[in-house]
mmCIF file of C-alpha atoms in Angstrom:
data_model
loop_
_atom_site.group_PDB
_atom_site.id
_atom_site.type_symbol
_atom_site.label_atom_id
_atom_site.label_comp_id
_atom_site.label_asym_id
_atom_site.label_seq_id
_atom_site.Cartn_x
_atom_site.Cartn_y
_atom_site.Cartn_z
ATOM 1 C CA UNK A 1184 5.062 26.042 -51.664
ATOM 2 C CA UNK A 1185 1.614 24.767 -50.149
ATOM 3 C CA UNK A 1186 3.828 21.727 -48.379
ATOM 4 C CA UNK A 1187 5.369 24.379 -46.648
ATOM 5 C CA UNK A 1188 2.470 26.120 -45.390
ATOM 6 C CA UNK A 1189 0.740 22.600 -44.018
ATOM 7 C CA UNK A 1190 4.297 22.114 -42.139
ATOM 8 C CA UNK A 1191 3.941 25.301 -40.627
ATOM 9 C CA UNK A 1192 0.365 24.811 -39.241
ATOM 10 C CA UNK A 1193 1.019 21.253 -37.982
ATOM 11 C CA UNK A 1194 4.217 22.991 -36.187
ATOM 12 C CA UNK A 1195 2.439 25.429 -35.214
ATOM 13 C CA UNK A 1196 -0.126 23.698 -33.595
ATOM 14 C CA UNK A 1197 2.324 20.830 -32.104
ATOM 15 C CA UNK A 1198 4.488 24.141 -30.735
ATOM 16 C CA UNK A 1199 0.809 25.704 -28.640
ATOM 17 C CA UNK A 1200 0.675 21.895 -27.433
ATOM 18 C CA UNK A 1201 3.992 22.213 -26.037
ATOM 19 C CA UNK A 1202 3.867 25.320 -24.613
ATOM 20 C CA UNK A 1203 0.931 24.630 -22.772
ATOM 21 C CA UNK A 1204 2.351 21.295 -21.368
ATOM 22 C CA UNK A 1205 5.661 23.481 -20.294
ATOM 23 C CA UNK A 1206 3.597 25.935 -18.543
ATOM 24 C CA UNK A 1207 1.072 23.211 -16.338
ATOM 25 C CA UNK A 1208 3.959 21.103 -15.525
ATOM 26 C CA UNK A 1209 5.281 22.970 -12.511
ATOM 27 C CA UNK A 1210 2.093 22.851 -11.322
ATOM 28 C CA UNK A 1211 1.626 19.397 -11.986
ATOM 29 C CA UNK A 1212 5.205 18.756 -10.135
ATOM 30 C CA UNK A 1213 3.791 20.362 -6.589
ATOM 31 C CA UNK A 1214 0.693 18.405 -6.307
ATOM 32 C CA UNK A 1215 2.637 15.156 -6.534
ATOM 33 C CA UNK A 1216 4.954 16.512 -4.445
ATOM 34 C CA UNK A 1217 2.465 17.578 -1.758
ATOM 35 C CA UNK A 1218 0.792 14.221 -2.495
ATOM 36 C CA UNK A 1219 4.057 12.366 -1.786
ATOM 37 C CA UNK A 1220 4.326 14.317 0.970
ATOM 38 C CA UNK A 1221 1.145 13.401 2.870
ATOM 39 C CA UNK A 1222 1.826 9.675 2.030
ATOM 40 C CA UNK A 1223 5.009 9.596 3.624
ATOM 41 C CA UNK A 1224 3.362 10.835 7.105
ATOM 42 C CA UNK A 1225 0.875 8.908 6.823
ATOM 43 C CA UNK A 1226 3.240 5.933 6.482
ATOM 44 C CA UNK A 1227 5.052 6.771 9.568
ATOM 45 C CA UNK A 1228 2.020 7.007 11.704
ATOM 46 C CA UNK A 1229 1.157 3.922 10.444
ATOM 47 C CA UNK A 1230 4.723 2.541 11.629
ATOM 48 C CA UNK A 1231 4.054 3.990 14.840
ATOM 49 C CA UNK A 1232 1.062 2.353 15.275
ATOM 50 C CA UNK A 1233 2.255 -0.980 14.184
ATOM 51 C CA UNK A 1234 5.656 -0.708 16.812
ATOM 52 C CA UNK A 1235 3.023 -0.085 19.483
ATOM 53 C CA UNK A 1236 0.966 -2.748 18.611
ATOM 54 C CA UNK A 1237 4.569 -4.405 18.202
ATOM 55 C CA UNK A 1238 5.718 -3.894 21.807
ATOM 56 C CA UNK A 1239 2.118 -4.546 23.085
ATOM 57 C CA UNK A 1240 1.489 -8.186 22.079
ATOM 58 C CA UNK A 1241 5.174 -8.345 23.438
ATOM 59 C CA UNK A 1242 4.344 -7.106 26.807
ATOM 60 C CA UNK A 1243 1.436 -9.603 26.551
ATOM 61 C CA UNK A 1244 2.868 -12.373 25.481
ATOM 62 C CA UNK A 1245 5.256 -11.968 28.413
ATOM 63 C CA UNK A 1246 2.538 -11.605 30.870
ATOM 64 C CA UNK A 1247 0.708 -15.034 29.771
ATOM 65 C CA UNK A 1248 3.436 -17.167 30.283
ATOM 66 C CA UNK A 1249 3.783 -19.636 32.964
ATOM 67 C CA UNK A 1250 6.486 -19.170 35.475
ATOM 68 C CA UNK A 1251 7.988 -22.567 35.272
ATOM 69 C CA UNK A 1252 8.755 -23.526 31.644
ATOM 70 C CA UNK A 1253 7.266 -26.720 31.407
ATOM 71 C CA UNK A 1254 6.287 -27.587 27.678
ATOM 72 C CA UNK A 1255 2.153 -27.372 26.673
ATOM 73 C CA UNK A 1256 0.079 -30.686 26.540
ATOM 74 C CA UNK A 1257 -0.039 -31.143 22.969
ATOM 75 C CA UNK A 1258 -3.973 -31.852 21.866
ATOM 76 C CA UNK A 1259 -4.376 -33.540 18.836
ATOM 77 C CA UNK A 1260 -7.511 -33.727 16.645
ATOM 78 C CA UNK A 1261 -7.299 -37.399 15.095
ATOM 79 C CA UNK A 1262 -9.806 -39.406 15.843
ATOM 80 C CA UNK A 1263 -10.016 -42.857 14.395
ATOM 81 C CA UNK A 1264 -11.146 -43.158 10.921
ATOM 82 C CA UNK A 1265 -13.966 -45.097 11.554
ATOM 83 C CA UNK A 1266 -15.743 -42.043 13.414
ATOM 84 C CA UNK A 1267 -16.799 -38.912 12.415
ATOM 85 C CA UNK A 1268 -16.456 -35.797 13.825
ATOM 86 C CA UNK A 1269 -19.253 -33.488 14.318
ATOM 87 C CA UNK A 1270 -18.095 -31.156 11.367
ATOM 88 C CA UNK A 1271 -18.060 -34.593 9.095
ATOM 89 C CA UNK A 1272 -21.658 -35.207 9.267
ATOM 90 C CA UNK A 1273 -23.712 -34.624 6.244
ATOM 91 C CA UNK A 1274 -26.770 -31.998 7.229
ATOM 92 C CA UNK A 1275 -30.065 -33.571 6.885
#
């Protein structure tokens, strides 16, 4: 009859665990929630902000461009391979 005894401690004890757990889970629950919560406006502010920054470098992209479209001079940065650019040069 001991066997029985040990079973009813360990249940015991694995019941008080339980109980506990079923009584800080609700408040577990609203701090998440309210955590959730804030991260969601924060989220949309930051999609705010990003639309106006959006719709700004539109607007200014607008304003830089030349009336006539004529296509840019295209600048290239080969130079022969038998001289070396500034950047190439060992320090010494």
């Amino acid at each position: 009859m001991e066997i029985f005894g040990g079973f009813m401690v360990m249940m015991s004890i694995i019941g008080f665990f339980l109980a506990v757990i079923w009584l800080i889970m609700p408040f577990v629950v609203f701090a998440i929630k309210g955590k959730q919560d804030r991260t969601v406006e924060v989220m949309e502010r930051i999609e705010k902000r990003l639309a106006e920054m959006d719709t700004r470098l539109a607007e200014l992209q607008h304003v830089g461009r030349p009336a006539a479209s004529e296509p840019a001079a295209h600048v290239s940065d080969i130079s022969p391979p038998d001289q070396d650019r500034a950047g190439d040069l060992p320090a010494s």
